[in-house]
mmCIF file of C-alpha atoms and ligand atoms in Angstrom:
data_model
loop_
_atom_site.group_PDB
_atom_site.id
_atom_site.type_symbol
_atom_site.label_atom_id
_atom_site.label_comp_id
_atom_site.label_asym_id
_atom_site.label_seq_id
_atom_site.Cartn_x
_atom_site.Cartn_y
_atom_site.Cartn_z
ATOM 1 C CA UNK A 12 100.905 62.940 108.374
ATOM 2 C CA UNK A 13 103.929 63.449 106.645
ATOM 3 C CA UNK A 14 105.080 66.490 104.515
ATOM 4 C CA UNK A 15 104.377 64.596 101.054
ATOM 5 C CA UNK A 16 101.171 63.267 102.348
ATOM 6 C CA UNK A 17 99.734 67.111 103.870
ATOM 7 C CA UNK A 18 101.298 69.109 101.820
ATOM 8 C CA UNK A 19 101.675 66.988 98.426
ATOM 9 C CA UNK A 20 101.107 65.805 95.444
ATOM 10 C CA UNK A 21 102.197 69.245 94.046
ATOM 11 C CA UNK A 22 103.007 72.090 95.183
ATOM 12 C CA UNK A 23 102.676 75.345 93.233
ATOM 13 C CA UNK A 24 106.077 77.733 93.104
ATOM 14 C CA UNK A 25 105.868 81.191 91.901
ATOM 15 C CA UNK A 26 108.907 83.184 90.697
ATOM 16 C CA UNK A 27 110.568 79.739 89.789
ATOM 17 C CA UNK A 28 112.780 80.896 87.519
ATOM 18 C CA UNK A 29 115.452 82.615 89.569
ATOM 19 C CA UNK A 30 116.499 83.235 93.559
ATOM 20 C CA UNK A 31 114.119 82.336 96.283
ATOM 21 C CA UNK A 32 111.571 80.375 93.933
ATOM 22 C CA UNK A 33 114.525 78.326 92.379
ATOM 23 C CA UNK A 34 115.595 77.347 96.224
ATOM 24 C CA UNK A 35 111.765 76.481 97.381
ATOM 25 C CA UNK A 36 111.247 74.331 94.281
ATOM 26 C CA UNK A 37 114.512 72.301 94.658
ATOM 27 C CA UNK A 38 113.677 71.763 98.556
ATOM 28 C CA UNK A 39 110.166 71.068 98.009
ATOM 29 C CA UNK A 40 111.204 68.217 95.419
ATOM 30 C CA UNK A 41 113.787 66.620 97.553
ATOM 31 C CA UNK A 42 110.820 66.333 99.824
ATOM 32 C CA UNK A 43 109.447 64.500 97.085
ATOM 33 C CA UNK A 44 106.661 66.974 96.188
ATOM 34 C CA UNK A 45 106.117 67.349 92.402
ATOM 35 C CA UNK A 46 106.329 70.843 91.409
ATOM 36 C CA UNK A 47 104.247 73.327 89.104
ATOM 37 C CA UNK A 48 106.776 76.186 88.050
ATOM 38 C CA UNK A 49 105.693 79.956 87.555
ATOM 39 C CA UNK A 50 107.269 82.803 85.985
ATOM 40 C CA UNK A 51 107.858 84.630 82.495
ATOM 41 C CA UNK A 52 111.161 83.058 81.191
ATOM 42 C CA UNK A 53 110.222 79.686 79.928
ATOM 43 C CA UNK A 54 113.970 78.746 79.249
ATOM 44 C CA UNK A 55 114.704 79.081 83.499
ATOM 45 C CA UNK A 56 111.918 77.073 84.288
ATOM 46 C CA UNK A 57 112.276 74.294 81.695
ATOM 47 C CA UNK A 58 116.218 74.271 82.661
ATOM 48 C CA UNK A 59 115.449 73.635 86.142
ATOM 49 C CA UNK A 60 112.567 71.290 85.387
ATOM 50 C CA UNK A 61 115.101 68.844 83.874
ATOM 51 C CA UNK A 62 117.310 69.368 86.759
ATOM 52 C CA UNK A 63 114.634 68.493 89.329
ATOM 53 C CA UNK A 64 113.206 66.095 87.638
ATOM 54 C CA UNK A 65 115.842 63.738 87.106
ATOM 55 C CA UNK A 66 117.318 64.604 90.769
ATOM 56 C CA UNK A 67 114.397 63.722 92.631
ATOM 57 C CA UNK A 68 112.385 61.293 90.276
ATOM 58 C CA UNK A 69 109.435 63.627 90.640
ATOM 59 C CA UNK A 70 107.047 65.184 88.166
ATOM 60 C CA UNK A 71 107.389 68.856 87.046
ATOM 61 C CA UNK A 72 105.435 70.926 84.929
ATOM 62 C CA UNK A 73 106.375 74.604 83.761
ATOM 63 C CA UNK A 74 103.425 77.475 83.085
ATOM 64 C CA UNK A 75 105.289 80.335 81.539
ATOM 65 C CA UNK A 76 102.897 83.192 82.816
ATOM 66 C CA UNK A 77 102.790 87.053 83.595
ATOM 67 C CA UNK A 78 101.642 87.664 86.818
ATOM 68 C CA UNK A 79 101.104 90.779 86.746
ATOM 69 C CA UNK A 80 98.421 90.815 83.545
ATOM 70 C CA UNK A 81 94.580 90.683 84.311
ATOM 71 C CA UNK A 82 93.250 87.398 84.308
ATOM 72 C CA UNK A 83 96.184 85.420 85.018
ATOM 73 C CA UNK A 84 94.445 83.345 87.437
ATOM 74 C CA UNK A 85 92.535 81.444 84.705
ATOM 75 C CA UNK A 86 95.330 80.385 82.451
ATOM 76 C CA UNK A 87 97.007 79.290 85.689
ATOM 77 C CA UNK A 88 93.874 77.042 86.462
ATOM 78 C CA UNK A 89 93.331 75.584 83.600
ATOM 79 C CA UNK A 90 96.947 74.661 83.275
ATOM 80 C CA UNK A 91 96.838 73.076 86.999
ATOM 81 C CA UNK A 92 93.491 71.119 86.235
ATOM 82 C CA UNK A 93 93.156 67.586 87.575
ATOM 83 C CA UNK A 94 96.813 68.212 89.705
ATOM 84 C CA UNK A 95 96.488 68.150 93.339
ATOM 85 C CA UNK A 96 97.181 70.689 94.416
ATOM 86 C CA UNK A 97 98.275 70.547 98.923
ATOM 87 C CA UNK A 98 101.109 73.255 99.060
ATOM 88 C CA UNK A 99 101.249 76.901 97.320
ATOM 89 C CA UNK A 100 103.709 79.038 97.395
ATOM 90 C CA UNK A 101 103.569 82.896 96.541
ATOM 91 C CA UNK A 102 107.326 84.195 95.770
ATOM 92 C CA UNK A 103 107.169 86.140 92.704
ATOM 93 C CA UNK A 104 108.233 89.771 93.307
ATOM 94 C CA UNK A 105 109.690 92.642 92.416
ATOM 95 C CA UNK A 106 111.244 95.591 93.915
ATOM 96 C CA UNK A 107 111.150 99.476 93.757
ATOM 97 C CA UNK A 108 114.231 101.103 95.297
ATOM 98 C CA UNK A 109 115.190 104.739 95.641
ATOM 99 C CA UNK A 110 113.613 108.232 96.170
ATOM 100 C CA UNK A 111 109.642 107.833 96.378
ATOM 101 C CA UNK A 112 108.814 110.812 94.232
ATOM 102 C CA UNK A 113 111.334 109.605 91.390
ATOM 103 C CA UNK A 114 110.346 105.754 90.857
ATOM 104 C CA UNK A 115 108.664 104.876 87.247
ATOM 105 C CA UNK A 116 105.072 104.862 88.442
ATOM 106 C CA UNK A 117 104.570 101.841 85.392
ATOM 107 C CA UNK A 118 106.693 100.200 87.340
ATOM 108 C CA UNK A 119 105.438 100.925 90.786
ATOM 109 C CA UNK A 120 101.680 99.460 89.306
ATOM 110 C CA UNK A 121 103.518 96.663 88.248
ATOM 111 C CA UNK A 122 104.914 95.729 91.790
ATOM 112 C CA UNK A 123 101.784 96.564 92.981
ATOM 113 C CA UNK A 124 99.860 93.566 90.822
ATOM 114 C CA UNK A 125 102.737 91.297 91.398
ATOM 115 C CA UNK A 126 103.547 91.470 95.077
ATOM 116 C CA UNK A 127 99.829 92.144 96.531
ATOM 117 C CA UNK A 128 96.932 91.255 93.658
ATOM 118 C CA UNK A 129 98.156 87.853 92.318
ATOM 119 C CA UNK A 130 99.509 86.547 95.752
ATOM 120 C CA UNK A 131 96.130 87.616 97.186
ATOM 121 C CA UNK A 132 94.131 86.534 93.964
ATOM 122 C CA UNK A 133 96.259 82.822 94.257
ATOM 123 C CA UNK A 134 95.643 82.431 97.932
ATOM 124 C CA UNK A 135 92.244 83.163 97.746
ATOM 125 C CA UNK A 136 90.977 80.730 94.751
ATOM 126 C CA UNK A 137 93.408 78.076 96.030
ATOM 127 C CA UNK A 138 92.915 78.587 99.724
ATOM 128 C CA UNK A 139 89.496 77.568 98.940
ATOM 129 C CA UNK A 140 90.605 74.564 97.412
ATOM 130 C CA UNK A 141 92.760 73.258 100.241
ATOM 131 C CA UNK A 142 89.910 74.452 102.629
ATOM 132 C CA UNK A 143 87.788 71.722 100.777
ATOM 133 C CA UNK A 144 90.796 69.005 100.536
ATOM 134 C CA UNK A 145 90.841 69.976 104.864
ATOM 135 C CA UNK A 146 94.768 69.586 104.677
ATOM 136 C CA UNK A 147 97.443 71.654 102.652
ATOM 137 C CA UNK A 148 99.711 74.987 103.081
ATOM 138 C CA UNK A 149 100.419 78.528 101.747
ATOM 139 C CA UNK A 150 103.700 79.816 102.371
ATOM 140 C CA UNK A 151 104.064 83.703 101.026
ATOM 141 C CA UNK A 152 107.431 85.772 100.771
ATOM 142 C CA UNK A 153 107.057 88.745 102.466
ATOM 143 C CA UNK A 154 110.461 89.988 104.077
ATOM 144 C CA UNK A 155 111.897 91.622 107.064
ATOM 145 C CA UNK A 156 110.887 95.246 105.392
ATOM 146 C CA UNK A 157 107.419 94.498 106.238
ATOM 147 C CA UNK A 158 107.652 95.016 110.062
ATOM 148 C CA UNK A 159 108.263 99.259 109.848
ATOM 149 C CA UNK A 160 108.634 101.655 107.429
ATOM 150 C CA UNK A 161 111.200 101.034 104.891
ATOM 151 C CA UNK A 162 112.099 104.553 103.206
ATOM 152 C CA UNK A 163 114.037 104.228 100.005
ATOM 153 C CA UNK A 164 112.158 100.845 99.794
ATOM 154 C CA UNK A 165 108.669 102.878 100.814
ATOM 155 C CA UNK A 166 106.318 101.138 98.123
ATOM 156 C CA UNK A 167 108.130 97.826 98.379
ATOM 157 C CA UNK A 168 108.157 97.490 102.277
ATOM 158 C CA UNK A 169 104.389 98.716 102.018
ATOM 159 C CA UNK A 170 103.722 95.724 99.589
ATOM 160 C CA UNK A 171 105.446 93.107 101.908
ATOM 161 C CA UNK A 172 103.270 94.841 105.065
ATOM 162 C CA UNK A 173 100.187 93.880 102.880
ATOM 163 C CA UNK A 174 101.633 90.231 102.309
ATOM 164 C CA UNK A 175 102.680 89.584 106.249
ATOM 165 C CA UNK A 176 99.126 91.417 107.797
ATOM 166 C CA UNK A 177 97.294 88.547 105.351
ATOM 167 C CA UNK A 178 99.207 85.891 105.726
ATOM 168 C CA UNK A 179 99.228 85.864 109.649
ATOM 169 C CA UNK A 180 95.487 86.597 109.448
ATOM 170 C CA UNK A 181 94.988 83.820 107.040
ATOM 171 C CA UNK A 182 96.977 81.582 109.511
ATOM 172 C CA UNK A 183 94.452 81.810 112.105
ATOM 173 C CA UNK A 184 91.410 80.997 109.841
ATOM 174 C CA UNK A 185 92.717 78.328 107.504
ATOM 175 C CA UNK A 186 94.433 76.743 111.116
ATOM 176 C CA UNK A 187 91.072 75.773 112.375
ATOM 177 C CA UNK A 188 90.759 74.090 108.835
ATOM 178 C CA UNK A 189 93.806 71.630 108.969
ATOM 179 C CA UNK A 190 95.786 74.617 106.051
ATOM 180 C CA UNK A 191 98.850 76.015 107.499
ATOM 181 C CA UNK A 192 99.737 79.177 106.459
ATOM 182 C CA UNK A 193 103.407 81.383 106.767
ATOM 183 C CA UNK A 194 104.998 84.098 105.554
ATOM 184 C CA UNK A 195 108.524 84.185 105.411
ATOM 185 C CA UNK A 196 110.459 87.243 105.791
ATOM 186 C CA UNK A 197 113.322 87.395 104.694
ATOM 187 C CA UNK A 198 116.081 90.495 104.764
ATOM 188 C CA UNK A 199 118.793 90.486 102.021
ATOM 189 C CA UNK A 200 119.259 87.876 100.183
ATOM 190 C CA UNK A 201 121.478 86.649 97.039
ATOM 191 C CA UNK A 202 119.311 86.703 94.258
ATOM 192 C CA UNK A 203 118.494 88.422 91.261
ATOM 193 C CA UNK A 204 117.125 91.418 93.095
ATOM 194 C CA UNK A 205 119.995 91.795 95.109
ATOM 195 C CA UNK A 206 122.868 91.559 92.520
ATOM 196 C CA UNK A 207 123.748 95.303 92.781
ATOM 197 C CA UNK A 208 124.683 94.449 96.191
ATOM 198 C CA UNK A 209 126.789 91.994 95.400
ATOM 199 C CA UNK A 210 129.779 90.221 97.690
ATOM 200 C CA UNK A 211 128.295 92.678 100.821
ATOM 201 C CA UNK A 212 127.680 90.920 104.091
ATOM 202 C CA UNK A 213 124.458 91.938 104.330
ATOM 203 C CA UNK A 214 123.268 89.039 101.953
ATOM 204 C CA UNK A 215 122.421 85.339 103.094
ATOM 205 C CA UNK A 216 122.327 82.307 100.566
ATOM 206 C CA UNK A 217 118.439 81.530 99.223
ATOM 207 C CA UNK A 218 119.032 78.088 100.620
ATOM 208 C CA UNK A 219 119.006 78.356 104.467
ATOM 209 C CA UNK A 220 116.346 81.301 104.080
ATOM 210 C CA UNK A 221 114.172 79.377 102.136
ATOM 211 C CA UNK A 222 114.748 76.223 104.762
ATOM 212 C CA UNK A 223 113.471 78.033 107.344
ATOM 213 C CA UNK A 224 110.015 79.254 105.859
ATOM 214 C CA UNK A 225 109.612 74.864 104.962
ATOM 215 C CA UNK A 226 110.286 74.323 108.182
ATOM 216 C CA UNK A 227 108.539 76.433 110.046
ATOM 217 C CA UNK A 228 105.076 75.726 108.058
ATOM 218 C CA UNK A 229 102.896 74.439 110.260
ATOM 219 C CA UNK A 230 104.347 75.834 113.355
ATOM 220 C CA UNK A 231 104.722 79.745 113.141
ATOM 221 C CA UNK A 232 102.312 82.422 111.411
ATOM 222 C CA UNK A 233 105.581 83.888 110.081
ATOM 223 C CA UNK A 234 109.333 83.542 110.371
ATOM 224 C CA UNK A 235 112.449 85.839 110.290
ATOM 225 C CA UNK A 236 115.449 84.529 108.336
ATOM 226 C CA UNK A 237 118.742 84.342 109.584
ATOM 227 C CA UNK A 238 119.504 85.473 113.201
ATOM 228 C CA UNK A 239 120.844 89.109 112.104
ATOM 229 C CA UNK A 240 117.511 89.999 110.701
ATOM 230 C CA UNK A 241 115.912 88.227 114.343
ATOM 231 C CA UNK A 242 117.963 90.865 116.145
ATOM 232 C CA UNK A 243 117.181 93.789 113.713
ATOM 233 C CA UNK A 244 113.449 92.626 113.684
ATOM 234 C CA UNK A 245 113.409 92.910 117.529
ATOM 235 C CA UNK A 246 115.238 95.995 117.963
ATOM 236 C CA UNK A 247 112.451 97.562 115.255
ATOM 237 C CA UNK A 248 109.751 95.840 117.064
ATOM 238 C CA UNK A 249 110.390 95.444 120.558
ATOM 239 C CA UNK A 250 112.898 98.196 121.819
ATOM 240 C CA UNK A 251 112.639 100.956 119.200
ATOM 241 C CA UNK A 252 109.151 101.163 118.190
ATOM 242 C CA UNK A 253 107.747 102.639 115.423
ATOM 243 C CA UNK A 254 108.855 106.566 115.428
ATOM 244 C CA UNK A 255 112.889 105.440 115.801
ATOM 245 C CA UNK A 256 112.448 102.674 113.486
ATOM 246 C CA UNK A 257 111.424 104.649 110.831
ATOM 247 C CA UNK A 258 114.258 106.743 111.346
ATOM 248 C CA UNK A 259 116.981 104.054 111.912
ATOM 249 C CA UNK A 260 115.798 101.681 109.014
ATOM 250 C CA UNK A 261 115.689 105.519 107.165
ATOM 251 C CA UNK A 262 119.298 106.229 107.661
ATOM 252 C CA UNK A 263 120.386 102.413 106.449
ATOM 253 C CA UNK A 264 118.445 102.213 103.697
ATOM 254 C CA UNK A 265 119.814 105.077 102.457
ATOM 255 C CA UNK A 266 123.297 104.284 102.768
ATOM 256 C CA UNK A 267 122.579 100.521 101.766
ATOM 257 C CA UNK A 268 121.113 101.993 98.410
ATOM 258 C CA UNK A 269 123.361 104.764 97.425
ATOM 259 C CA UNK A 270 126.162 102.058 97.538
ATOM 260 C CA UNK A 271 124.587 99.709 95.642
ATOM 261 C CA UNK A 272 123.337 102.553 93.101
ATOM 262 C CA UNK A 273 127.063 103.915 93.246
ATOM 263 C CA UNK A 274 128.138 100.184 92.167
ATOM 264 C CA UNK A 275 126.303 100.126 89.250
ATOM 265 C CA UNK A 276 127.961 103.018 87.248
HETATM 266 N N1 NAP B 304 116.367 88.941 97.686
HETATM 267 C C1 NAP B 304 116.021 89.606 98.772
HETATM 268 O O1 NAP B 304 116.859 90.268 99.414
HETATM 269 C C2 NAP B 304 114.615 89.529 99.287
HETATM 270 C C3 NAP B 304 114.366 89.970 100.593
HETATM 271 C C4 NAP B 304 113.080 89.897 101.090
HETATM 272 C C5 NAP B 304 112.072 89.391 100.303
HETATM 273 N N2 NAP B 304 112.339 88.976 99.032
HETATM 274 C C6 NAP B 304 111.226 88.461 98.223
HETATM 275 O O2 NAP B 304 111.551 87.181 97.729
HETATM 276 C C7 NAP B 304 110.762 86.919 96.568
HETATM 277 C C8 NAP B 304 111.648 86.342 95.495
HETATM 278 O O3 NAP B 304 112.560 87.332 95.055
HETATM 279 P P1 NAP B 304 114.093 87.014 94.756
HETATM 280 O O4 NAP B 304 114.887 87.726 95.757
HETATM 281 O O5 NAP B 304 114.283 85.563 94.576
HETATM 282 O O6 NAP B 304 114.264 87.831 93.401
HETATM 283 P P2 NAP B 304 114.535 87.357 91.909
HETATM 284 O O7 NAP B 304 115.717 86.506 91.825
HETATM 285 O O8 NAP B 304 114.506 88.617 91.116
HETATM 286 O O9 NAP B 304 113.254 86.483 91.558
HETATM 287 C C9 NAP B 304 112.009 87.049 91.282
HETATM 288 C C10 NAP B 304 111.132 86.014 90.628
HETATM 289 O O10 NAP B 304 109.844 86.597 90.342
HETATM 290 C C11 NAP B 304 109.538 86.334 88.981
HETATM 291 N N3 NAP B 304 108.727 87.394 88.395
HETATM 292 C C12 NAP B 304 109.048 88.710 88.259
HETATM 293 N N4 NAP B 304 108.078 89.356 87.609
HETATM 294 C C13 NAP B 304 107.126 88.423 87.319
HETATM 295 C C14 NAP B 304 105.883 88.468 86.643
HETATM 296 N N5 NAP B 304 105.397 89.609 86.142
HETATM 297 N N6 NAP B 304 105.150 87.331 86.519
HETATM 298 C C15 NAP B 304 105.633 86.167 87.019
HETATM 299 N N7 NAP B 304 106.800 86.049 87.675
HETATM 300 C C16 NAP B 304 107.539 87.175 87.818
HETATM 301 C C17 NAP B 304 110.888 86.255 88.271
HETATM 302 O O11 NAP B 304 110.781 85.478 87.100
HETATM 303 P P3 NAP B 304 110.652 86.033 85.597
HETATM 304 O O12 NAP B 304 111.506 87.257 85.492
HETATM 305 O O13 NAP B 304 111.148 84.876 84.795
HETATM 306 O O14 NAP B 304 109.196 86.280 85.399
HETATM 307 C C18 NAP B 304 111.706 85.515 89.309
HETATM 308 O O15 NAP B 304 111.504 84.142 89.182
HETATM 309 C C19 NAP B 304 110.103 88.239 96.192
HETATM 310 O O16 NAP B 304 108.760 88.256 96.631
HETATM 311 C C20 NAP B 304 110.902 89.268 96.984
HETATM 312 O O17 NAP B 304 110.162 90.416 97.260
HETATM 313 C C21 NAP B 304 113.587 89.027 98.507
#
């Protein structure tokens, strides 16, 4: 089978209107999948909808949606009836940097809907679907936080845990099913998320991050981006463990985010 024949006719993209989710719909449509694109800010998503459209000579359609709001999940089926749907992708996410005890807890709930409930909510009424159709994929954004304790990022890097634990769980029941299944993890990246760290070398281009969780569906459970998050992935994993980890990622984070914080003033 070929990508457009698995994993087409459409594939679902969340966060579409900015970063990652801009990248996977603009790679998934010049592999000639038509798209369905998900966020808040109509105007983004329309833009690139035009864009895409004309680019690729595929069809797009835009669902302007909260996420994070209770019963999202029907407004996004009934705008995907009679599409079929082979390929989804769960991007949408937001972040909570900083001292634990002094995030905005509104805002920590919010994360909390948006980076585990509707990812989890979307994989499970549309895992079902592809279980049916016996052929499709789910690729979900986790990131390299999600592999040891991430102070500074503590809620976050909890979140993205959540995201790569299901998704490699996932990939081992939906893989007897013909429905691949990947998270992609990826460390800093440029996007809107990121623009208080702005020009630092930490950061890799959404493109070649976003390449590597397309091209590794259907072969890995989950992927690193970018070979200095590999290395920093192993050392966590593999020569650390979890106790020095902690402390090492501690120690970075914090430096990482009182520069970025110091940037902003
Ligand atoms: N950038 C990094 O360094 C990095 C590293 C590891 C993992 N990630 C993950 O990559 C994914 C994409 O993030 P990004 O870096 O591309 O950040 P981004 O540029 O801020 O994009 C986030 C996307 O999520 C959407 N979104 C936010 N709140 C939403 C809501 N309530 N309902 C629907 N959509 C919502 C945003 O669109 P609207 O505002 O228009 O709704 C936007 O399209 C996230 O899951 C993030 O955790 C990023």
């Amino acid at each position: 089978m070929t990508f457009k024949e698995k994993y087409g006719d459409w594939a679902i993209v969340t966060g579409a209107s900015s970063g990652l989710g801009v990248e996977y719909a603009k790679q998934l449509a010049g592999r000639g999948l038509n798209v369905v694109l998900v966020a808040r800010r109509a105007e983004l998503l329309e833009k690139l909808a035009d864009e895409i459209k004309t680019t690729n000579n595929i069809e797009v359609k835009v669902v302007p949606l909260d996420l994070s709001k209770q019963g999202f999940i029907d407004e996004l089926k009934t705008q995907v009836e009679g599409l079929n749907i082979g390929l989804i992708v769960n991007n949408a996410g937001i972040n909570c940097e900083g001292d634990f005890y002094r995030g905005d807890l509104r805002r920590n709930l919010n994360m909390l809907h948006l980076n585990v409930e509707a990812p989890f909510i979307i994989a499970y009424e549309f895992g079902k679907k592809l279980v049916e159709r016996g052929h499709g994929g789910i690729i979900f954004t986790a990131s390299s936080s999600a592999f040891q304790a991430t102070p500074y990022l503590s809620h976050y890097g909890a979140t993205k845990s959540y995201i790569l634990s299901l998704a490699e769980s996932m990939n081992y029941e939906f893989g007897t099913k013909g429905v691949d299944v990947i998270a992609l993890c990826p460390g800093f990246t440029e996007s809107e998320m990121t623009k208080g760290l702005k020009g630092s070398p930490l950061l890799m281009k959404a493109a070649p991050v976003v390449q590597t969780g397309i091209d590794n569906l259907g072969k890995k459970a989950f992927v690193v981006a970018g070979i200095g998050n590999k290395v920093q992935t192993f050392m966590t994993q593999r020569v650390l463990g979890r106790d020095l980890s902690r402390v090492v990622t501690g120690s970075l984070m914090g430096r990482v985010f009182n520069r970025a914080n110091k940037k902003k003033k």
